[in-house]
Amino acid sequence: MFRRAERQPFVHEDISIVRVAIVTDGDHESATTVRDQLVRFVPRLNGVEQWDLITGEQFHTVEELTGRLTSDSPDLVVTFRHLQEESLIPQHSLGVYVDVMTQVLSTPVLLLPGTGIEPGEICPGACNAIMVVTDHIAGDSRLINYAVAMSAGSGDMWLCHVEDDAVFDRYMQAIEKIPEIDTEQARVLLGRQLLKDASDFIESAIAELQTRQTGVTYHASVVRGHRLQQYMQLVESHDVHLVVVNTKDEDQLAMHGMAYALSVELNDRPLLLL
């Protein structure tokens, strides 16, 4: 009973963004245009003290680019899919540069719409529709704090947790083989507790954030289902301007599978990859 009453509280932290690197295939003028669009999209970037505009002629290999970014230590890297891949743009990847940056660097990467060769349009107004998506939101204050840092201070923010049906069913199949456990009771209670943990954390986050960003309306979404399909449906139905997602997987070097699939599919809007 005592364990059941335990809750992981949301911990608010101000995210400092004073140095930003923009990596593009274009020239200095196009990088400046991206910078101007970003400041309009994320008004708090007006306070950035140093902009590093890294253009196509300034890097030729992944090692060269990641080495520079590691040395410069920006607080945020802004870039596009398929850098320096004019001759071949695979449909189901992000390009080698983004693949490596998201795993080698500890710096968050803001992935803009389009590709390095053909940049897409950023929302012409301020970013006032943000969605945090994850399959494990309880305890992940960092993910939410970065979403708050990118907010224009108005509009809507959705905090979303999707419990993967496939994973849940696999554990239930194992439980069904243990005669000492009441399967039906376990199915109901386990499913309820998994969603309750996420709901409790989101509830604590919203309660805290409402005292800090009074112009933002916060929404909670905690469901079970197919993660990618649910996330795509949520993003499309709310016309989200920015999606915030974790990319690193503790057990492997490659990007988290769900985050990678989402990054490939949502190529028409900005994604903040942590």
mmCIF file of N, CA and C in Angstrom, residues 55-103:
data_model
loop_
_atom_site.group_PDB
_atom_site.id
_atom_site.type_symbol
_atom_site.label_atom_id
_atom_site.label_comp_id
_atom_site.label_asym_id
_atom_site.label_seq_id
_atom_site.Cartn_x
_atom_site.Cartn_y
_atom_site.Cartn_z
ATOM 1 N N THR A 55 28.078 26.217 -42.647
ATOM 2 C CA THR A 55 27.544 26.028 -43.994
ATOM 3 C C THR A 55 28.214 24.854 -44.707
ATOM 4 N N GLY A 56 27.652 24.501 -45.863
ATOM 5 C CA GLY A 56 28.069 23.298 -46.561
ATOM 6 C C GLY A 56 29.540 23.197 -46.874
ATOM 7 N N GLU A 57 30.182 24.322 -47.163
ATOM 8 C CA GLU A 57 31.606 24.263 -47.536
ATOM 9 C C GLU A 57 32.523 24.138 -46.317
ATOM 10 N N GLN A 58 31.962 24.193 -45.123
ATOM 11 C CA GLN A 58 32.783 24.151 -43.915
ATOM 12 C C GLN A 58 32.937 22.750 -43.307
ATOM 13 N N PHE A 59 32.266 21.763 -43.888
ATOM 14 C CA PHE A 59 32.456 20.383 -43.408
ATOM 15 C C PHE A 59 32.284 19.424 -44.578
ATOM 16 N N HIS A 60 33.043 18.322 -44.528
ATOM 17 C CA HIS A 60 33.018 17.355 -45.632
ATOM 18 C C HIS A 60 32.851 15.922 -45.147
ATOM 19 N N THR A 61 33.020 15.689 -43.848
ATOM 20 C CA THR A 61 32.834 14.350 -43.292
ATOM 21 C C THR A 61 32.058 14.461 -41.988
ATOM 22 N N VAL A 62 31.497 13.340 -41.574
ATOM 23 C CA VAL A 62 30.769 13.304 -40.303
ATOM 24 C C VAL A 62 31.713 13.609 -39.147
ATOM 25 N N GLU A 63 32.909 13.031 -39.192
ATOM 26 C CA GLU A 63 33.866 13.241 -38.110
ATOM 27 C C GLU A 63 34.261 14.713 -37.995
ATOM 28 N N GLU A 64 34.405 15.366 -39.130
ATOM 29 C CA GLU A 64 34.777 16.784 -39.130
ATOM 30 C C GLU A 64 33.678 17.624 -38.480
ATOM 31 N N LEU A 65 32.431 17.343 -38.827
ATOM 32 C CA LEU A 65 31.328 18.115 -38.278
ATOM 33 C C LEU A 65 31.114 17.834 -36.799
ATOM 34 N N THR A 66 31.071 16.570 -36.414
ATOM 35 C CA THR A 66 30.846 16.245 -35.003
ATOM 36 C C THR A 66 32.006 16.713 -34.132
ATOM 37 N N GLY A 67 33.224 16.696 -34.694
ATOM 38 C CA GLY A 67 34.377 17.199 -33.947
ATOM 39 C C GLY A 67 34.242 18.677 -33.658
ATOM 40 N N ARG A 68 33.790 19.433 -34.644
ATOM 41 C CA ARG A 68 33.603 20.874 -34.438
ATOM 42 C C ARG A 68 32.500 21.142 -33.425
ATOM 43 N N LEU A 69 31.389 20.424 -33.552
ATOM 44 C CA LEU A 69 30.272 20.641 -32.626
ATOM 45 C C LEU A 69 30.650 20.257 -31.204
ATOM 46 N N THR A 70 31.421 19.200 -31.054
ATOM 47 C CA THR A 70 31.879 18.801 -29.722
ATOM 48 C C THR A 70 32.778 19.867 -29.123
ATOM 49 N N SER A 71 33.651 20.434 -29.944
ATOM 50 C CA SER A 71 34.572 21.479 -29.475
ATOM 51 C C SER A 71 33.832 22.760 -29.120
ATOM 52 N N ASP A 72 32.856 23.146 -29.954
ATOM 53 C CA ASP A 72 32.129 24.401 -29.730
ATOM 54 C C ASP A 72 31.133 24.304 -28.570
ATOM 55 N N SER A 73 30.609 23.105 -28.315
ATOM 56 C CA SER A 73 29.650 22.856 -27.227
ATOM 57 C C SER A 73 28.446 23.803 -27.251
ATOM 58 N N PRO A 74 27.693 23.833 -28.348
ATOM 59 C CA PRO A 74 26.474 24.651 -28.363
ATOM 60 C C PRO A 74 25.413 24.035 -27.451
ATOM 61 N N ASP A 75 24.431 24.826 -27.068
ATOM 62 C CA ASP A 75 23.323 24.328 -26.253
ATOM 63 C C ASP A 75 22.242 23.680 -27.112
ATOM 64 N N LEU A 76 22.280 23.990 -28.420
ATOM 65 C CA LEU A 76 21.289 23.446 -29.343
ATOM 66 C C LEU A 76 21.894 23.387 -30.742
ATOM 67 N N VAL A 77 21.665 22.277 -31.436
ATOM 68 C CA VAL A 77 22.077 22.145 -32.829
ATOM 69 C C VAL A 77 20.815 22.128 -33.687
ATOM 70 N N VAL A 78 20.803 22.969 -34.716
ATOM 71 C CA VAL A 78 19.660 23.052 -35.632
ATOM 72 C C VAL A 78 20.132 22.587 -37.003
ATOM 73 N N THR A 79 19.423 21.623 -37.593
ATOM 74 C CA THR A 79 19.882 21.099 -38.874
ATOM 75 C C THR A 79 18.737 20.459 -39.651
ATOM 76 N N PHE A 80 19.095 19.828 -40.778
ATOM 77 C CA PHE A 80 18.119 19.213 -41.677
ATOM 78 C C PHE A 80 18.477 17.745 -41.904
ATOM 79 N N ARG A 81 17.516 16.989 -42.373
ATOM 80 C CA ARG A 81 17.766 15.616 -42.797
ATOM 81 C C ARG A 81 18.629 15.612 -44.050
ATOM 82 N N HIS A 82 19.365 14.525 -44.254
ATOM 83 C CA HIS A 82 20.109 14.241 -45.493
ATOM 84 C C HIS A 82 21.066 15.362 -45.892
ATOM 85 N N LEU A 83 21.867 15.811 -44.948
ATOM 86 C CA LEU A 83 22.910 16.772 -45.272
ATOM 87 C C LEU A 83 23.882 16.151 -46.279
ATOM 88 N N GLN A 84 24.268 16.951 -47.288
ATOM 89 C CA GLN A 84 25.249 16.545 -48.300
ATOM 90 C C GLN A 84 24.903 15.212 -48.970
ATOM 91 N N GLU A 85 23.617 14.998 -49.226
ATOM 92 C CA GLU A 85 23.184 13.783 -49.913
ATOM 93 C C GLU A 85 22.309 14.164 -51.113
ATOM 94 N N GLU A 86 22.844 15.035 -51.949
ATOM 95 C CA GLU A 86 22.079 15.535 -53.094
ATOM 96 C C GLU A 86 21.784 14.441 -54.103
ATOM 97 N N SER A 87 22.728 13.529 -54.298
ATOM 98 C CA SER A 87 22.568 12.514 -55.340
ATOM 99 C C SER A 87 21.624 11.395 -54.933
ATOM 100 N N LEU A 88 21.474 11.153 -53.619
ATOM 101 C CA LEU A 88 20.634 10.046 -53.164
ATOM 102 C C LEU A 88 19.995 10.414 -51.837
ATOM 103 N N ILE A 89 18.673 10.457 -51.797
ATOM 104 C CA ILE A 89 17.947 10.732 -50.559
ATOM 105 C C ILE A 89 17.012 9.560 -50.286
ATOM 106 N N PRO A 90 17.456 8.579 -49.477
ATOM 107 C CA PRO A 90 16.602 7.426 -49.166
ATOM 108 C C PRO A 90 15.313 7.884 -48.475
ATOM 109 N N GLN A 91 14.233 7.184 -48.736
ATOM 110 C CA GLN A 91 12.951 7.571 -48.164
ATOM 111 C C GLN A 91 12.863 7.280 -46.669
ATOM 112 N N HIS A 92 13.521 6.248 -46.212
ATOM 113 C CA HIS A 92 13.301 5.781 -44.847
ATOM 114 C C HIS A 92 14.530 5.939 -43.964
ATOM 115 N N SER A 93 15.137 7.107 -44.027
ATOM 116 C CA SER A 93 16.266 7.391 -43.139
ATOM 117 C C SER A 93 16.349 8.888 -42.906
ATOM 118 N N LEU A 94 17.261 9.285 -42.029
ATOM 119 C CA LEU A 94 17.485 10.698 -41.728
ATOM 120 C C LEU A 94 18.775 11.207 -42.350
ATOM 121 N N GLY A 95 19.564 10.294 -42.904
ATOM 122 C CA GLY A 95 20.874 10.677 -43.419
ATOM 123 C C GLY A 95 21.945 10.394 -42.390
ATOM 124 N N VAL A 96 23.143 10.129 -42.854
ATOM 125 C CA VAL A 96 24.221 9.695 -41.969
ATOM 126 C C VAL A 96 24.611 10.774 -40.964
ATOM 127 N N TYR A 97 24.578 12.045 -41.355
ATOM 128 C CA TYR A 97 24.985 13.118 -40.444
ATOM 129 C C TYR A 97 24.057 13.196 -39.229
ATOM 130 N N VAL A 98 22.757 13.195 -39.477
ATOM 131 C CA VAL A 98 21.801 13.271 -38.363
ATOM 132 C C VAL A 98 21.850 11.997 -37.527
ATOM 133 N N ASP A 99 21.972 10.844 -38.189
ATOM 134 C CA ASP A 99 22.069 9.582 -37.456
ATOM 135 C C ASP A 99 23.191 9.627 -36.424
ATOM 136 N N VAL A 100 24.352 10.105 -36.851
ATOM 137 C CA VAL A 100 25.507 10.130 -35.960
ATOM 138 C C VAL A 100 25.384 11.240 -34.913
ATOM 139 N N MET A 101 24.935 12.429 -35.333
ATOM 140 C CA MET A 101 24.823 13.548 -34.391
ATOM 141 C C MET A 101 23.924 13.220 -33.210
ATOM 142 N N THR A 102 22.801 12.560 -33.480
ATOM 143 C CA THR A 102 21.853 12.284 -32.403
ATOM 144 C C THR A 102 22.393 11.268 -31.406
ATOM 145 N N GLN A 103 23.420 10.509 -31.795
ATOM 146 C CA GLN A 103 23.969 9.511 -30.884
ATOM 147 C C GLN A 103 25.296 9.922 -30.260
#
